[in-house]
Structures are given as C-alpha cells and as structure tokens.
Coordinates of C-alpha atoms and ligand atoms in Angstrom, one line a residue:
D1207 CA 40.0 -13.2 -13.7
Q1208 CA 37.3 -15.7 -14.7
E1209 CA 36.9 -16.7 -11.1
M1210 CA 36.5 -13.1 -10.0
K1211 CA 33.7 -12.6 -12.5
I1212 CA 31.9 -15.6 -11.3
K1213 CA 32.2 -14.5 -7.7
K1214 CA 31.1 -11.0 -8.5
S1215 CA 28.0 -12.0 -10.4
D1216 CA 27.3 -14.7 -8.0
T1217 CA 26.9 -12.4 -5.1
P1218 CA 24.8 -9.5 -6.3
H1219 CA 22.1 -10.3 -3.7
P1220 CA 22.3 -8.4 -0.4
K1221 CA 21.2 -10.4 2.6
I1222 CA 17.6 -11.5 2.8
A1223 CA 16.8 -12.2 6.4
L1224 CA 13.9 -14.5 5.7
L1225 CA 15.3 -18.0 5.7
P1226 CA 14.9 -20.3 2.7
T1227 CA 13.6 -22.9 5.2
H1228 CA 10.7 -20.7 6.2
P1229 CA 7.3 -22.0 5.1
K1230 CA 6.5 -18.6 3.5
Y1231 CA 9.9 -18.1 1.8
K1232 CA 8.6 -19.2 -1.7
E1233 CA 5.4 -17.2 -1.5
V1234 CA 7.3 -14.0 -0.5
N1235 CA 10.0 -14.5 -3.2
D1236 CA 7.4 -15.2 -5.9
L1237 CA 5.5 -12.1 -5.1
V1238 CA 8.6 -9.9 -5.0
N1239 CA 9.7 -11.3 -8.4
T1240 CA 6.2 -10.9 -9.9
H1241 CA 5.9 -7.3 -8.8
L1242 CA 9.4 -6.4 -10.1
Q1243 CA 8.7 -8.1 -13.5
R1244 CA 5.3 -6.5 -13.9
M1245 CA 6.7 -3.1 -13.2
D1246 CA 9.4 -3.7 -15.9
E1247 CA 6.8 -4.9 -18.5
K1248 CA 3.9 -2.5 -18.3
T1249 CA 3.1 1.2 -18.1
E1250 CA 3.5 2.2 -21.8
G1251 CA 2.0 -0.9 -23.3
G1252 CA -1.1 -1.1 -21.1
Q1253 CA -1.7 2.6 -21.4
D1254 CA -5.2 2.6 -22.8
T1255 CA -6.5 0.1 -20.2
W1256 CA -5.5 2.3 -17.4
Q1257 CA -7.5 5.5 -16.7
C1258 CA -5.9 8.3 -14.8
I1259 CA -7.9 9.3 -11.8
A1260 CA -5.6 11.9 -10.3
E1261 CA -2.7 13.9 -11.5
E1262 CA -0.9 16.5 -9.4
G1263 CA 2.6 17.5 -10.4
D1264 CA 4.7 14.4 -10.6
L1265 CA 2.0 12.2 -8.9
K1266 CA -0.2 10.2 -11.2
V1267 CA -2.8 7.7 -10.1
Y1268 CA -4.4 5.2 -12.4
K1269 CA -7.1 2.5 -12.1
R1270 CA -8.5 -0.2 -14.2
E1271 CA -12.2 -0.9 -13.6
L1272 CA -12.9 -4.5 -12.7
E1273 CA -15.8 -6.1 -11.0
V1274 CA -16.3 -9.8 -10.0
D1275 CA -19.8 -10.8 -9.0
G1276 CA -20.7 -7.2 -8.4
V1277 CA -17.7 -6.6 -6.1
V1278 CA -15.4 -3.8 -7.2
I1279 CA -11.7 -4.9 -7.3
D1280 CA -10.3 -2.1 -9.5
P1281 CA -6.5 -2.6 -9.7
L1282 CA -4.7 0.6 -8.9
K1283 CA -1.3 2.0 -9.7
A1284 CA 0.5 5.2 -9.0
C1285 CA 3.8 6.8 -9.9
H1286 CA 5.4 9.6 -8.2
I1287 CA 8.8 11.4 -8.1
V1288 CA 9.8 13.0 -4.9
K1289 CA 12.9 15.1 -4.4
G1290 CA 15.2 14.8 -1.4
I1291 CA 14.4 11.3 -0.4
T1292 CA 15.8 7.8 -1.3
G1293 CA 14.1 4.6 -2.2
H1294 CA 15.5 3.0 0.9
E1295 CA 13.9 5.7 3.1
V1296 CA 10.5 5.5 1.3
C1297 CA 10.4 1.7 1.7
H1298 CA 11.6 1.8 5.3
Y1299 CA 8.8 4.1 6.4
F1300 CA 6.2 2.2 4.4
W1301 CA 7.3 -1.0 6.0
D1302 CA 8.0 0.1 9.6
I1303 CA 4.9 -0.7 11.6
D1304 CA 6.0 1.6 14.4
V1305 CA 5.2 4.6 12.2
R1306 CA 2.3 3.2 10.2
L1307 CA -0.4 5.1 12.0
D1308 CA 1.5 8.4 11.7
W1309 CA 0.8 8.5 8.0
D1310 CA -1.9 5.9 7.2
A1311 CA -5.1 7.8 8.0
T1312 CA -7.3 5.0 6.7
L1313 CA -6.3 2.7 9.6
E1314 CA -7.8 2.6 13.1
S1315 CA -5.1 0.3 14.4
S1316 CA -2.2 -1.8 13.3
V1317 CA -0.6 -4.5 15.4
A1318 CA 2.3 -6.9 14.6
T1319 CA 1.1 -10.4 15.3
D1320 CA 4.1 -12.5 14.1
W1321 CA 7.6 -12.0 12.9
F1322 CA 9.0 -14.4 10.3
S1323 CA 12.4 -12.6 10.3
E1324 CA 13.9 -9.2 10.6
D1325 CA 12.5 -8.1 7.3
T1326 CA 9.1 -9.9 7.3
F1327 CA 6.2 -9.8 9.7
I1328 CA 2.4 -10.2 9.9
S1329 CA 0.2 -7.4 11.0
H1330 CA -3.5 -7.1 11.9
N1331 CA -5.0 -3.8 10.6
V1332 CA -8.4 -2.5 11.4
I1333 CA -9.6 0.0 8.7
K1334 CA -11.7 3.0 9.6
R1335 CA -15.4 2.4 8.8
V1336 CA -16.9 4.0 5.7
W1337 CA -20.6 4.5 5.9
P1338 CA -22.7 2.6 5.0
A1339 CA -20.4 -0.4 4.6
S1340 CA -19.4 -2.8 7.4
Q1341 CA -16.0 -2.1 9.0
R1342 CA -13.1 -4.0 7.4
D1343 CA -9.8 -5.4 8.6
A1344 CA -6.7 -6.8 6.9
L1345 CA -4.2 -9.3 7.9
F1346 CA -1.0 -9.3 5.8
W1347 CA 2.7 -10.0 5.8
S1348 CA 5.0 -7.2 5.0
H1349 CA 8.4 -7.8 3.5
I1350 CA 11.1 -5.3 2.7
R1351 CA 14.0 -6.0 0.3
H1352 CA 16.9 -4.3 -1.4
V1353 CA 17.3 -5.5 -5.0
Q1354 CA 20.7 -4.7 -6.4
G1355 CA 20.7 -3.8 -10.1
S1356 CA 22.4 -6.4 -12.2
N1357 CA 23.6 -4.0 -14.9
E1358 CA 23.2 -0.4 -16.1
D1359 CA 19.7 -1.1 -17.5
S1360 CA 18.3 -2.6 -14.3
P1361 CA 18.7 -0.1 -11.5
D1362 CA 19.0 -0.6 -7.8
R1363 CA 15.7 -0.9 -6.1
W1364 CA 13.9 -1.2 -2.9
I1365 CA 10.6 -3.0 -2.6
V1366 CA 8.0 -3.6 0.0
V1367 CA 5.2 -6.1 -0.5
N1368 CA 2.1 -6.3 1.7
F1369 CA 0.2 -9.5 1.0
S1370 CA -2.8 -11.0 2.7
T1371 CA -2.3 -14.1 4.7
D1372 CA -4.2 -16.2 7.3
D1373 CA -3.5 -16.8 10.9
P1374 CA -5.8 -19.1 12.9
N1375 CA -4.9 -17.0 16.0
I1376 CA -6.5 -13.9 14.5
P1377 CA -10.1 -14.6 13.9
S1378 CA -11.8 -13.0 10.9
N1379 CA -15.3 -12.9 12.2
K1380 CA -15.4 -9.5 13.8
Y1381 CA -14.9 -7.4 10.6
V1382 CA -15.2 -8.1 6.9
R1383 CA -11.7 -9.2 5.9
V1384 CA -10.1 -7.3 3.0
I1385 CA -7.8 -9.3 0.7
M1386 CA -4.9 -7.4 -0.8
N1387 CA -1.7 -7.4 -2.7
V1388 CA 0.2 -4.2 -2.5
A1389 CA 3.7 -3.2 -3.6
M1390 CA 5.9 -0.2 -3.3
I1391 CA 8.9 -0.2 -5.5
C1392 CA 11.5 2.6 -5.5
E1393 CA 14.5 3.8 -7.4
T1394 CA 16.8 6.5 -6.3
I1395 CA 18.1 8.9 -8.9
I1396 CA 21.3 10.8 -8.0
E1397 CA 22.6 13.8 -9.9
P1398 CA 26.1 14.1 -8.5
P1399 CA 27.2 17.6 -8.0
D1400 CA 30.6 18.9 -9.4
D1401 CA 32.2 18.8 -6.0
G1402 CA 31.1 15.2 -5.5
N1403 CA 29.4 15.9 -2.2
I1404 CA 25.9 14.5 -2.5
T1405 CA 23.2 16.3 -0.5
R1406 CA 19.5 15.9 -0.5
D1407 CA 19.3 18.5 -3.3
N1408 CA 21.0 16.0 -5.6
I1409 CA 18.6 13.1 -5.0
K1410 CA 15.1 12.1 -5.9
C1411 CA 13.0 9.0 -5.7
K1412 CA 10.9 7.4 -8.4
I1413 CA 8.1 5.6 -6.7
S1414 CA 5.8 3.0 -8.1
Y1415 CA 2.9 1.8 -6.0
T1416 CA 0.3 -0.8 -6.9
A1417 CA -2.7 -2.1 -5.0
E1418 CA -5.1 -4.9 -5.7
V1419 CA -7.7 -4.9 -3.1
N1420 CA -10.8 -7.1 -2.8
P1421 CA -13.1 -5.5 -0.2
G1422 CA -14.0 -9.0 0.9
G1423 CA -17.7 -8.7 0.5
W1424 CA -20.2 -6.4 -1.2
A1425 CA -19.7 -2.7 -0.8
P1426 CA -21.6 -0.1 -2.9
A1427 CA -19.5 0.3 -6.0
S1428 CA -20.1 4.1 -6.4
V1429 CA -19.1 4.8 -2.7
L1430 CA -16.1 2.5 -3.0
R1431 CA -14.8 4.1 -6.2
A1432 CA -15.4 7.6 -4.7
V1433 CA -13.5 6.6 -1.6
Y1434 CA -10.6 5.2 -3.6
K1435 CA -10.4 8.2 -5.8
R1436 CA -10.1 10.5 -2.8
E1437 CA -8.0 8.3 -0.5
Y1438 CA -5.3 6.9 -2.8
P1439 CA -4.0 10.3 -3.9
R1440 CA -4.4 11.6 -0.4
F1441 CA -2.4 8.6 1.0
L1442 CA 0.4 9.1 -1.5
K1443 CA 0.8 12.8 -0.8
R1444 CA 0.5 12.4 2.9
F1445 CA 2.9 9.4 3.0
T1446 CA 5.6 11.0 0.8
S1447 CA 5.5 14.3 2.7
Y1448 CA 5.7 12.3 6.0
V1449 CA 8.9 10.6 4.7
H1450 CA 10.3 13.9 3.4
D1451 CA 9.7 15.6 6.8
S1452 CA 11.0 12.6 8.8
V1453 CA 14.4 12.4 7.0
K1454 CA 15.1 16.0 6.1
D1455 CA 17.5 16.6 9.0
K1456 CA 18.9 13.0 9.0
P1457 CA 21.9 11.6 7.2
I1458 CA 20.9 10.2 3.8
M1459 CA 20.0 6.5 4.0
F1460 CA 21.2 5.2 0.7
Ligands
LIG2585 O1 -0.9 0.7 1.3 C1 -1.4 1.4 2.1 N1 -1.3 1.0 3.4 C2 -0.7 -0.1 3.9 C3 -0.7 -0.2 5.4 O2 -0.2 0.9 6.0 C4 -1.3 -1.4 3.4 C5 -2.8 -1.2 3.3 C6 -3.7 -1.8 3.9 C7 -5.1 -1.5 3.8 C8 -5.8 -1.3 2.5 C9 -7.2 -1.1 2.7 C10 -8.1 -1.0 1.6 C11 -9.5 -1.0 2.1 C12 -10.5 -1.2 1.1 C13 -11.8 -1.6 1.6 C14 -12.6 -0.6 2.3 C15 -14.0 -0.8 2.1 C16 -14.8 0.3 2.4 C17 -16.2 0.2 1.9 C18 -16.6 1.5 1.3 C19 -18.0 1.5 0.7 O3 -0.8 -1.8 2.3 C20 -2.1 2.7 1.8 C21 -3.5 2.3 1.6 C22 -4.3 3.5 1.1 C23 -5.7 3.0 0.9 C24 -6.5 4.1 0.3 C25 -7.9 3.6 0.0 C26 -8.6 2.8 1.0 C27 -9.9 3.3 1.4 C28 -10.3 2.6 2.7 C29 -11.3 3.3 3.4 C30 -10.9 3.9 4.7 C31 -11.6 5.2 4.9 C32 -11.0 6.1 5.8 C33 -11.5 7.4 5.7 C34 -11.0 8.4 6.7 C35 -9.7 9.0 6.3 C36 -9.4 10.2 7.1

C-alpha cells in the first residue's frame, strides 16, 4: 500500500521530451515553474497595480505601466474563457509553428531555426513594421508542456513559454531585436453531462496569457501603447476563434 502511494506520487509528471542533459533544460524548467507559480500567486492581490485596457465578454486584458530609460516595457496579462475547446488544443495551436502565421497577424514571417527536442524549438520571427519605428524581429525558444495536477486544488494544466534566446547563426543586425517572455497557461473545465458522454458543449478553457516585451530600443511610447492596446485584444480574439474553428469538427484533444 505504502509502496503504491510512493509510486503514484512519484510519477505524476508526464513525459517531457527535453532532456535533462540539454544545456537549456534548467532555463526552460525555471521559466515554466516561475510562470506557474506567478499565476497561482497574483491576480486578486495585485489588482490595483493592473489596469484593465480591454474587456469584452469573458476576455480581460490588463497592463502595468513600466518604463526603463524611456523605453516602454509594460507587462501585460490577459484572461479569457472560451467554450468548446481544451487547454491542450489552445496550447498546441499556440506552440505549433506550422500554423503561427494563420493567426498571428503581427508577424511577417516565422521560421524554425533549431529543435532542442520534440517539445522545444527556436524560431526566428520578423514582426510587421509599425510606422515610424524601425522594424523588429524576435528569436525565442518555445516549449510546450502538460502539467498534471497534484491534487484537487491544483488543476491539470497546459503551458507554452516563448522566451528570447540567442543564436550566433541568426544575426541580429538587420532588425531591432525584441526581447520577450511570454506564457500561455490553460485549464480545461468539464461539466460532465448526465449521460456521461462529453461533447464540446460540456467543455471550456480558462486561459491566462502574460507577456513581458522589451521593444529592444526606443520606440515612441504613445504609439507603442496604442498599438498594444489594439493588438493584444485583437490577437486574443483572433487566436481563440482560430482554435475554436480549427477543432470544432475534430475529436476533443484532452
Ligand atoms: O504571443 C504572441 N505571439 C507569439 C508568436 O506567435 C509570440 C510573440 C512574439 C512577438 C511579440 C512581439 C511584440 C513586438 C513588440 C515590439 C513592436 C515595436 C513596434 C514599435 C511601435 C512604435 O509569443 C502574440 C503576440 C501579440 C502581440 C501584440 C502586440 C504586438 C504589437 C506588435 C506590432 C505589430 C504591428 C502589426 C500591425 C498589423 C496587424 C494587422
């Protein structure tokens, strides 16, 4: 009995493809853990420091104004609840570079430049130019992970982290390089029907998205804040409806 318990609690982690011997293993894990912890802590407590910049139905977008040496680096967070999709589906489509340009309208191109493992790769992304600023690019690793809940209070989650990185093979002199730390964390809520047959009508996904972006050089603050205010809500609506439409006739990916 005791042995069973040890075994059970010892193996709550689904497989992570990134190998512990990989040079980026620690960085990836540290970021995943920090994002999960931060999500657990905040929201209510930090309420007053976050100002709501958009609210539409269940979608809420908040920012905190922050400038360092005149450069706007406002942290951003958003929450959304979307019916008919799972956290696995949301994270899958957010992570999958093959579909990135189908929903991310702020990107001009996105190319995978290195694979660490099946769940982690680096991509080079050229961002559409916003007048009058110089054009930007971003180089970041993307990691997707299933985090099994450890008890009733900590639910099952899916997470994707996009975190800036370097690669000497991808020169950063053509564009201004943006530095970012982005996380998408999802939880699936199931309301089981009486007949026990779960359909898309019985599921919804609680999404939490955070972005810390340093534009990598001066950009006019008022333009940047106006672009963020318009583009983040637009991205969240466009992306979630993209997922919704993509999966509606497919079997549920739990
Ligand atoms: O998370 C998102 N996307 C992921 C990839 O698919 C990834 C994001 C990477 C890029 C983040 C880029 C932020 C750029 C900020 C600097 C721009 C400086 C411009 C100067 C202006 C004065 O994690 C979704 C990201 C959604 C980002 C929304 C806000 C970004 C605005 C960027 C401007 C692009 C304008 C495009 C306008 C045209 C749209 C039709």
